[in-house]
Coordinates of C-alpha atoms and ligand atoms in Angstrom, one line a residue:
Chain A
M1 CA -15.6 29.9 -32.3
S2 CA -15.4 29.2 -28.6
I3 CA -12.2 27.8 -27.3
L4 CA -13.9 25.6 -24.7
E5 CA -17.4 24.2 -24.6
V6 CA -18.4 22.1 -21.6
E7 CA -21.7 20.4 -22.1
H8 CA -23.7 18.6 -19.4
I9 CA -20.8 17.3 -17.4
G10 CA -21.8 15.0 -14.5
K11 CA -19.7 13.2 -12.1
S12 CA -20.4 10.9 -9.1
F13 CA -18.1 9.4 -6.5
E14 CA -19.7 6.1 -5.3
H15 CA -23.2 7.4 -4.5
T16 CA -22.7 11.1 -4.2
E17 CA -23.3 13.3 -7.2
V18 CA -20.5 15.9 -7.1
L19 CA -21.0 17.6 -10.5
K20 CA -24.5 18.0 -11.9
D21 CA -25.1 19.0 -15.5
I22 CA -22.3 21.5 -15.7
C23 CA -22.5 23.7 -18.8
F24 CA -20.4 26.7 -19.9
T25 CA -18.4 28.1 -22.8
M26 CA -15.3 30.2 -23.0
E27 CA -13.9 32.4 -25.7
E28 CA -10.3 32.6 -26.4
S29 CA -8.2 35.0 -24.2
Q30 CA -10.9 35.1 -21.6
V31 CA -10.6 34.5 -17.9
L32 CA -13.2 32.5 -16.0
S33 CA -13.2 32.4 -12.3
I34 CA -15.0 29.7 -10.4
I35 CA -16.1 30.5 -6.8
G36 CA -18.2 28.6 -4.3
S37 CA -18.1 27.0 -0.9
S38 CA -16.0 24.1 0.1
G39 CA -17.2 20.8 -1.3
S40 CA -19.2 22.4 -4.1
G41 CA -17.2 20.5 -6.8
K42 CA -14.8 23.1 -8.1
T43 CA -11.7 21.0 -7.9
T44 CA -13.5 18.0 -9.3
L45 CA -14.5 20.1 -12.3
L46 CA -10.9 21.2 -13.0
R47 CA -9.8 17.6 -12.6
C48 CA -12.4 16.4 -15.1
L49 CA -11.0 19.0 -17.6
N50 CA -7.5 17.7 -17.1
F51 CA -8.7 14.1 -17.2
L52 CA -7.5 13.3 -13.7
E53 CA -11.1 12.3 -13.2
H54 CA -13.4 11.0 -15.9
A55 CA -16.8 12.6 -16.1
D56 CA -19.7 10.1 -16.1
S57 CA -21.7 12.1 -18.6
G58 CA -21.2 15.1 -20.9
V59 CA -19.0 16.3 -23.7
I60 CA -15.9 18.6 -23.7
K61 CA -14.9 20.4 -26.8
V62 CA -11.8 22.5 -27.4
A63 CA -11.9 24.9 -30.4
G64 CA -14.9 22.9 -31.7
N65 CA -13.2 19.5 -31.5
V66 CA -14.5 16.9 -29.1
V67 CA -11.8 16.0 -26.6
F68 CA -14.0 14.1 -24.3
D69 CA -17.4 12.3 -24.7
A70 CA -18.6 10.2 -21.8
D71 CA -20.5 8.0 -24.1
D72 CA -17.5 7.1 -26.3
K73 CA -14.9 4.7 -24.7
E74 CA -12.4 5.9 -27.3
Y75 CA -11.8 9.0 -25.2
L76 CA -10.7 6.9 -22.2
K77 CA -7.7 5.4 -24.0
D78 CA -4.4 6.3 -22.3
S79 CA -2.9 7.6 -25.6
V80 CA -5.9 9.6 -26.5
I81 CA -6.1 11.2 -23.0
R82 CA -2.4 12.0 -23.1
K83 CA -2.8 13.9 -26.3
N84 CA -6.0 15.6 -25.4
R85 CA -5.0 16.7 -21.9
L86 CA -2.3 18.9 -23.4
H87 CA -5.0 21.4 -24.4
F88 CA -5.2 22.0 -20.7
G89 CA -2.6 23.1 -18.1
M90 CA -3.0 22.6 -14.4
V91 CA -1.6 24.6 -11.5
F92 CA -2.2 22.8 -8.2
Q93 CA -2.9 24.3 -4.8
S94 CA 0.1 22.4 -3.4
F95 CA 2.4 23.2 -6.4
N96 CA 3.5 19.5 -6.8
L97 CA 7.0 20.5 -8.1
F98 CA 9.4 17.6 -8.6
P99 CA 11.8 18.0 -5.6
Q100 CA 14.9 16.4 -7.2
Y101 CA 14.9 18.9 -10.1
T102 CA 15.9 22.6 -10.1
A103 CA 13.3 25.2 -11.0
L104 CA 14.7 25.2 -14.6
Q105 CA 14.7 21.4 -14.8
N106 CA 11.1 21.3 -13.5
V107 CA 10.0 23.6 -16.3
M108 CA 12.0 21.6 -19.0
L109 CA 11.4 18.0 -18.0
A110 CA 8.1 17.2 -19.7
K111 CA 9.1 19.1 -22.8
Q112 CA 12.3 17.2 -23.1
L113 CA 10.6 13.9 -22.7
Q114 CA 8.1 14.9 -25.3
A115 CA 10.9 15.9 -27.7
E116 CA 12.4 12.4 -27.4
K117 CA 9.5 11.1 -29.5
L118 CA 10.2 13.5 -32.4
P119 CA 11.3 11.7 -35.6
D120 CA 14.4 13.9 -36.0
F121 CA 15.3 13.9 -32.3
K122 CA 18.6 12.0 -32.6
A123 CA 20.0 14.3 -35.3
K124 CA 18.8 17.6 -33.8
K125 CA 19.0 16.8 -30.1
K126 CA 21.3 19.7 -29.3
E127 CA 19.3 22.3 -31.0
I128 CA 16.0 21.0 -29.7
F129 CA 17.3 21.0 -26.1
T130 CA 18.8 24.5 -26.5
E131 CA 15.4 25.7 -27.7
I132 CA 13.6 24.1 -24.8
E133 CA 16.1 25.6 -22.4
D134 CA 15.8 29.1 -23.8
E135 CA 12.0 28.9 -23.7
A136 CA 12.1 27.7 -20.1
K137 CA 14.4 30.5 -19.1
M138 CA 12.2 33.0 -20.8
L139 CA 9.2 31.7 -18.8
L140 CA 11.1 31.9 -15.5
Y141 CA 12.2 35.4 -16.4
Q142 CA 8.6 36.3 -17.0
M143 CA 7.7 34.8 -13.6
G144 CA 10.4 37.0 -12.0
L145 CA 12.6 34.0 -11.2
S146 CA 15.7 34.4 -13.3
E147 CA 17.8 34.5 -10.1
R148 CA 16.2 31.3 -8.8
M149 CA 16.5 29.1 -11.9
N150 CA 19.0 26.8 -10.4
N151 CA 17.5 26.4 -7.0
Y152 CA 15.7 23.3 -5.8
P153 CA 12.1 23.6 -4.7
H154 CA 13.0 23.2 -1.0
Q155 CA 15.2 26.3 -1.4
L156 CA 12.3 28.4 -2.7
S157 CA 9.4 30.1 -0.9
G158 CA 5.8 29.0 -1.5
G159 CA 5.2 31.9 -3.8
Q160 CA 8.3 31.2 -5.8
C161 CA 7.3 27.5 -6.0
Q162 CA 3.9 28.3 -7.3
R163 CA 5.4 30.6 -9.9
V164 CA 7.7 27.8 -11.0
A165 CA 4.7 25.6 -11.3
I166 CA 2.9 28.2 -13.4
A167 CA 6.0 28.4 -15.7
R168 CA 6.1 24.6 -15.9
A169 CA 2.4 24.5 -17.0
L170 CA 3.0 27.3 -19.5
A171 CA 6.0 25.4 -21.0
M172 CA 3.5 22.9 -22.5
K173 CA 1.7 25.7 -24.3
P174 CA -1.8 24.8 -23.2
D175 CA -4.8 26.4 -24.8
I176 CA -6.4 26.8 -21.4
L177 CA -4.6 27.1 -18.1
C178 CA -6.4 25.9 -15.0
F179 CA -5.6 27.1 -11.5
D180 CA -7.0 25.3 -8.4
E181 CA -6.8 27.7 -5.5
P182 CA -3.2 28.7 -6.5
T183 CA -2.7 30.9 -3.4
S184 CA -4.5 28.9 -0.7
A185 CA -1.3 27.2 0.5
L186 CA 0.5 30.6 0.8
D187 CA 1.0 33.1 3.5
P188 CA -0.9 36.3 2.8
E189 CA 2.3 38.2 2.0
L190 CA 3.1 35.7 -0.7
T191 CA -0.4 35.6 -2.2
G192 CA 0.1 39.0 -3.9
E193 CA 3.2 37.9 -6.0
V194 CA 1.3 34.9 -7.4
L195 CA -1.9 36.9 -8.1
K196 CA 0.3 39.5 -9.9
V197 CA 1.7 37.0 -12.4
I198 CA -1.7 35.6 -13.0
K199 CA -2.9 39.0 -13.8
E200 CA 0.0 39.6 -16.1
L201 CA -0.9 36.4 -17.9
A202 CA -4.5 37.7 -18.3
E203 CA -3.1 40.9 -19.8
Q204 CA -1.2 38.8 -22.3
K205 CA -4.4 37.2 -23.2
M206 CA -3.9 33.7 -21.8
T207 CA -7.1 31.8 -21.6
M208 CA -7.5 30.8 -17.9
I209 CA -9.9 29.1 -15.5
I210 CA -9.2 30.1 -11.9
V211 CA -10.8 28.4 -8.9
T212 CA -10.2 30.9 -6.1
H213 CA -11.4 32.2 -2.7
E214 CA -9.8 35.6 -3.5
M215 CA -13.1 37.4 -4.3
A216 CA -11.5 40.8 -4.9
F217 CA -9.1 39.2 -7.3
A218 CA -11.8 37.2 -9.1
R219 CA -13.9 40.3 -9.6
D220 CA -10.9 42.3 -10.9
V221 CA -9.3 39.8 -13.3
S222 CA -12.3 37.8 -14.7
D223 CA -14.3 38.2 -17.8
E224 CA -16.9 35.8 -16.5
V225 CA -17.6 34.2 -13.1
I226 CA -19.3 30.9 -12.1
F227 CA -20.7 30.4 -8.7
M228 CA -20.9 26.7 -7.9
D229 CA -23.1 25.3 -5.2
D230 CA -23.6 21.6 -4.4
G231 CA -22.4 20.5 -7.8
Y232 CA -24.5 22.9 -9.8
V233 CA -23.6 26.0 -11.7
L234 CA -25.8 28.3 -9.8
E235 CA -24.7 31.7 -11.2
Y236 CA -22.9 32.4 -14.4
G237 CA -22.2 35.8 -15.8
T238 CA -19.9 38.8 -15.8
P239 CA -18.3 39.8 -12.5
D240 CA -20.7 42.7 -12.2
E241 CA -23.7 40.4 -12.7
V242 CA -22.5 37.8 -10.2
F243 CA -20.9 40.0 -7.5
N244 CA -23.2 43.0 -7.7
H245 CA -26.5 41.6 -8.9
P246 CA -26.7 37.9 -7.9
K247 CA -30.0 36.2 -8.8
E248 CA -29.9 33.5 -6.3
Q249 CA -30.4 33.8 -2.5
R250 CA -27.6 31.2 -2.1
T251 CA -25.1 33.4 -3.9
K252 CA -26.0 36.4 -1.8
Q253 CA -25.5 34.4 1.3
F254 CA -22.1 33.2 0.1
L255 CA -20.9 36.6 -1.0
G256 CA -22.3 38.2 2.1
R257 CA -19.7 36.3 4.1
F258 CA -16.9 37.9 2.1
I259 CA -18.3 41.4 2.1
E260 CA -18.7 41.3 5.9
G261 CA -15.3 39.6 6.3
Chain B
M1 CA 52.7 -16.1 21.4
D2 CA 55.1 -18.0 19.1
T3 CA 52.4 -20.4 18.1
F4 CA 50.0 -17.6 17.4
I5 CA 52.4 -16.0 15.1
E6 CA 53.0 -19.3 13.4
Q7 CA 49.3 -20.0 13.1
L8 CA 48.2 -16.6 11.9
P9 CA 49.1 -16.8 8.2
I10 CA 47.6 -20.3 8.0
V11 CA 44.4 -19.1 9.6
V12 CA 44.1 -15.9 7.7
H13 CA 44.6 -17.8 4.4
S14 CA 41.9 -20.2 5.3
L15 CA 39.5 -17.4 6.6
N16 CA 40.1 -15.4 3.4
I17 CA 38.9 -18.3 1.3
G18 CA 35.9 -18.6 3.6
F19 CA 35.2 -14.9 3.5
L20 CA 35.3 -15.0 -0.3
Q21 CA 32.4 -17.5 -0.2
T22 CA 30.6 -15.1 2.3
L23 CA 31.0 -12.2 -0.1
K24 CA 29.9 -14.3 -3.1
L25 CA 26.7 -15.3 -1.3
F26 CA 26.2 -11.6 -0.2
F27 CA 26.5 -10.2 -3.8
V28 CA 24.6 -13.0 -5.5
T29 CA 21.7 -12.4 -3.0
L30 CA 21.8 -8.7 -3.5
I31 CA 21.8 -9.0 -7.3
G32 CA 19.0 -11.5 -7.3
A33 CA 16.8 -10.1 -4.5
L34 CA 16.7 -6.5 -5.6
P35 CA 14.9 -7.1 -8.9
L36 CA 12.9 -10.0 -7.5
G37 CA 11.8 -7.8 -4.6
L38 CA 10.7 -5.1 -7.1
I39 CA 8.7 -7.8 -9.0
I40 CA 7.0 -9.1 -5.8
C41 CA 6.3 -5.5 -4.9
F42 CA 4.5 -4.7 -8.1
G43 CA 2.8 -8.1 -7.9
S44 CA 1.4 -7.4 -4.5
K45 CA -0.2 -4.2 -5.9
S46 CA -1.5 -6.1 -8.9
K47 CA -5.1 -5.6 -10.1
I48 CA -5.6 -9.4 -10.2
A49 CA -6.8 -10.4 -6.7
P50 CA -5.5 -14.0 -6.7
V51 CA -2.0 -12.7 -7.5
R52 CA -2.2 -10.3 -4.6
F53 CA -3.5 -13.0 -2.3
I54 CA -0.9 -15.6 -3.2
L55 CA 1.9 -13.1 -2.8
K56 CA 0.6 -11.9 0.6
I57 CA 0.6 -15.5 1.9
F58 CA 4.0 -16.1 0.4
I59 CA 5.5 -13.0 2.1
W60 CA 3.8 -14.0 5.3
I61 CA 5.4 -17.5 5.2
I62 CA 8.9 -16.3 4.3
R63 CA 8.9 -13.5 6.8
G64 CA 7.3 -15.6 9.5
T65 CA 9.8 -18.5 9.5
P66 CA 13.5 -18.5 10.3
L67 CA 15.8 -18.3 7.4
M68 CA 17.7 -21.2 8.8
I69 CA 14.7 -23.5 8.4
Q70 CA 14.2 -22.2 4.9
L71 CA 17.8 -23.1 4.1
L72 CA 17.3 -26.6 5.5
I73 CA 14.1 -27.2 3.6
I74 CA 15.4 -25.9 0.3
Y75 CA 18.6 -27.9 0.6
Y76 CA 17.2 -31.2 2.0
F77 CA 13.6 -31.3 0.8
P78 CA 14.2 -32.2 -2.8
G79 CA 16.6 -35.1 -1.9
L80 CA 15.2 -36.5 1.3
V81 CA 11.5 -36.2 0.6
L82 CA 11.2 -36.1 -3.2
H83 CA 14.1 -38.4 -3.7
N84 CA 15.4 -36.1 -6.4
P85 CA 18.5 -34.3 -5.0
I86 CA 18.6 -31.4 -7.4
W87 CA 21.4 -29.5 -5.7
G88 CA 24.3 -32.0 -5.8
G89 CA 26.3 -32.7 -2.6
D90 CA 29.4 -30.6 -3.3
E91 CA 30.2 -27.0 -2.4
S92 CA 28.8 -25.5 -5.5
G93 CA 25.5 -27.3 -4.9
R94 CA 25.4 -26.0 -1.4
F95 CA 26.2 -22.5 -2.7
F96 CA 23.4 -22.7 -5.2
A97 CA 20.8 -23.9 -2.7
S98 CA 22.0 -21.1 -0.3
S99 CA 21.6 -18.5 -3.0
V100 CA 18.1 -19.6 -3.8
A101 CA 17.1 -19.5 -0.1
F102 CA 18.7 -16.1 0.5
I103 CA 17.3 -14.5 -2.6
I104 CA 13.8 -15.6 -1.9
N105 CA 14.0 -14.5 1.7
Y106 CA 15.6 -11.2 1.1
A107 CA 13.4 -10.4 -1.9
C108 CA 10.4 -10.6 0.4
Y109 CA 11.9 -8.1 2.9
F110 CA 13.0 -5.8 0.1
S111 CA 9.6 -5.9 -1.5
E112 CA 8.0 -4.6 1.7
I113 CA 10.6 -1.8 1.8
F114 CA 9.9 -0.9 -1.9
R115 CA 6.2 -0.9 -1.2
G116 CA 6.7 1.5 1.7
G117 CA 8.8 3.7 -0.6
I118 CA 6.2 3.7 -3.4
I119 CA 3.3 4.6 -1.1
S120 CA 5.3 7.3 0.6
I121 CA 5.4 9.4 -2.6
P122 CA 2.4 11.8 -2.7
V123 CA -0.1 11.3 -5.5
G124 CA 0.5 14.9 -6.4
Q125 CA 3.7 13.8 -8.1
D126 CA 1.8 11.4 -10.4
E127 CA -0.8 14.0 -11.1
A128 CA 1.7 16.7 -11.9
G129 CA 3.4 14.4 -14.3
L130 CA 0.1 13.3 -15.9
V131 CA -1.1 16.8 -16.6
L132 CA 2.2 17.5 -18.3
G133 CA 1.5 14.7 -20.7
M134 CA 4.0 12.2 -19.3
T135 CA 3.5 8.5 -19.5
R136 CA 3.2 6.3 -16.4
S137 CA 6.6 4.8 -17.0
Q138 CA 8.2 8.3 -17.5
I139 CA 6.6 9.4 -14.2
F140 CA 8.0 6.3 -12.5
F141 CA 11.5 6.5 -13.8
K142 CA 12.0 10.2 -14.2
V143 CA 10.0 11.6 -11.3
K144 CA 9.4 9.0 -8.6
L145 CA 12.3 6.5 -8.7
L146 CA 14.9 8.8 -7.2
Q147 CA 12.5 10.1 -4.5
M148 CA 11.8 6.4 -3.7
V149 CA 15.5 5.5 -3.5
K150 CA 16.1 8.4 -1.2
R151 CA 13.3 7.3 1.1
I152 CA 14.2 3.6 1.2
L153 CA 17.9 4.0 1.6
P154 CA 18.0 4.0 5.4
P155 CA 15.8 0.8 5.9
M156 CA 17.6 -0.7 2.9
S157 CA 21.1 0.0 4.5
N158 CA 19.9 -1.8 7.6
E159 CA 18.8 -4.8 5.7
I160 CA 22.0 -5.0 3.7
L161 CA 24.2 -4.9 6.8
T162 CA 22.0 -7.7 8.3
L163 CA 22.5 -9.7 5.1
V164 CA 26.3 -9.6 5.5
K165 CA 25.9 -11.2 8.9
D166 CA 23.0 -13.5 7.9
T167 CA 25.2 -15.3 5.3
S168 CA 26.8 -17.2 8.2
L169 CA 23.5 -19.1 8.5
A170 CA 24.4 -21.0 5.4
R171 CA 26.8 -22.9 7.6
I172 CA 23.8 -25.0 8.6
I173 CA 24.0 -26.8 5.3
A174 CA 27.8 -26.8 5.5
L175 CA 28.5 -24.0 3.1
Q176 CA 32.2 -23.2 3.7
E177 CA 31.9 -19.5 4.5
V178 CA 34.1 -17.7 7.0
I179 CA 32.7 -18.9 10.3
W180 CA 32.7 -22.5 9.0
A181 CA 36.4 -21.9 8.1
G182 CA 37.1 -20.5 11.6
Q183 CA 35.3 -23.3 13.3
A184 CA 37.3 -25.9 11.4
F185 CA 40.4 -25.0 13.5
M186 CA 38.7 -26.2 16.6
K187 CA 38.2 -29.7 15.2
G188 CA 41.6 -29.7 13.4
S189 CA 42.5 -28.3 10.1
Q190 CA 45.9 -27.8 8.4
G191 CA 47.8 -28.9 11.4
I192 CA 46.0 -26.7 13.9
S193 CA 43.5 -28.2 16.3
G194 CA 41.7 -27.0 19.4
A195 CA 42.2 -23.4 18.5
I196 CA 39.2 -21.2 19.3
W197 CA 40.7 -17.8 18.5
P198 CA 40.3 -18.2 14.7
L199 CA 36.5 -18.4 15.3
F200 CA 36.6 -15.1 17.2
F201 CA 38.9 -13.6 14.6
T202 CA 36.2 -13.9 11.9
A203 CA 34.3 -11.1 13.6
I204 CA 37.0 -8.7 12.3
Y205 CA 36.1 -9.7 8.7
Y206 CA 32.4 -8.8 9.3
L207 CA 33.4 -5.6 11.0
I208 CA 35.6 -4.4 8.2
C209 CA 33.1 -5.4 5.6
N210 CA 30.2 -3.7 7.3
G211 CA 32.3 -0.7 8.0
L212 CA 33.0 -0.2 4.4
L213 CA 29.4 -0.7 3.5
T214 CA 28.3 1.8 6.1
L215 CA 30.7 4.4 4.5
L216 CA 29.4 3.6 1.0
L217 CA 25.7 3.7 1.9
G218 CA 26.2 6.8 4.1
G219 CA 27.9 8.5 1.2
L220 CA 25.0 7.6 -1.1
E221 CA 22.5 9.0 1.4
K222 CA 24.7 12.2 1.6
K223 CA 24.6 12.4 -2.2
L224 CA 20.8 12.5 -2.2
E225 CA 20.6 15.2 0.5
Y226 CA 20.6 17.8 -2.3
F227 CA 16.8 17.6 -2.4
R228 CA 14.0 17.1 0.0
Ligands
LIG301 N1 -11.9 10.9 -4.9 C1 -13.1 11.2 -4.3 N2 -13.8 10.2 -3.8 C2 -15.0 10.5 -3.1 N3 -15.5 11.7 -3.0 C3 -14.8 12.8 -3.4 C4 -13.5 12.6 -4.1 N4 -13.1 13.8 -4.5 C5 -14.0 14.7 -4.1 N5 -15.0 14.1 -3.4 C6 -16.2 14.8 -2.9 O1 -16.7 15.6 -3.9 C7 -17.2 16.8 -3.3 C8 -16.6 17.9 -4.1 O2 -15.2 18.0 -3.8 P1 -14.3 19.1 -4.5 O3 -12.9 18.8 -4.0 O4 -14.5 19.1 -6.0 O5 -14.8 20.4 -3.8 P2 -14.2 21.9 -3.9 O6 -15.3 22.8 -4.4 O7 -13.0 21.9 -4.7 O8 -14.0 22.2 -2.4 P3 -12.8 23.1 -1.7 O9 -13.2 24.5 -1.8 O10 -12.8 22.6 -0.3 O11 -11.5 22.8 -2.4 C9 -16.9 16.8 -1.9 O12 -18.0 16.4 -1.1 C10 -15.8 15.7 -1.7 O13 -15.9 15.1 -0.5
LIG302 MG1 -10.9 22.3 -4.1

């Protein structure tokens, strides 16, 4: 069964249609890259998946279960959204780390707050918190940040911040991890270290959706690629299909700029 | 010189009593105006348009008129115009009326400072919290509050130092605060009359008090320097 099914998602801001009838499916452990020019709706699509925006039409299913249906108000309830959005993780272009917490605390915070609601929290607080801490340290180790655990975000480089943000998202054990241009705010030298950990996650079979302008990376890491243009999914296929045999003139034009550059 | 040394203990004793009243008004105002300011701040961002509108007008009136006038109106209006003197004519009545005026006045200033603090936090902080499954209140208290405190501390410190000095305005309704006590020695009090120096001497009280507050608030700012 597909881990993610996105059916006929549409979204408008005031009078501009930003997403138009977006459909795609993803299998578990696959990596989907979304490419496309500025303003084509890539960020908006990821935000709809994470419920930071609410699509005006369409259905989203995770592992066969509906997590969003634009025609059913039930899915707009705060508590329902809070539960359903945990299927998805989000890594932002600008990291959005919490500045007053160390790298480790950033990774642990949401998990600790979640644990407070467990029925046996009071009795087992110590064990639960130790477990959360161990997991967080493991994730930071995986991100190559063991030495930086107790640093605050302002003491870290952009690449390190982004890796903390990835660890923070992974801590919630999302089914699908979304990246919105994770390296766009980074110096070219720091881009590599972030792409490397994303690639490692792909090798560990993490299901991921990556919005990126790094074409070589997208071609290399993805199982499938979507090219978006003006709110439409214009091209949808394997990296070979999209990059080497694009069907649409618009895609060729877009890719041409990168091949020349 | 001899008379000065004779007068000093009497004056200091009297000024101490006055300054106690000053401090009382200061702390009561702070304790009342901080939460009220937060409420006004949230109210002025309310989804209900009339609430927003009324609060905007209210803040405009309070910030647009002198605190001294507000004190006079709050103290005298109920008795002289409504013929219903709710405050009572004694010192505790004057203190109560002063507290109400000061709390309302300072809450309006504080609310604007809080508002500035809230809008200065990037939306990315909310969004990061939301996608991690946090509730709105968890995001406010665990993520944004400390960042807000850090940002509003400098303007807040300013306002707090001003409050210490502003308490002297309550003299207009004869609250017996420190300047009132100093002035009394000009007219004659406890065997001393025509002495102007006790009035000047009150400045030392304000200086010491604001010096301590500056150290305290500066220390707090320093404590929050560990993050950016
Ligand atoms: N909150 C909003 N209100 C109004 N319009 C918006 C809003 N968010 C996005 N848009 C518009 O929607 C369109 C798609 O924006 P989006 O950010 O999804 O594009 P993008 O593909 O991520 O672009 P980029 O590559 O520059 O990040 C743009 O025209 C943008 O101006
Ligand atoms: Mg974008």
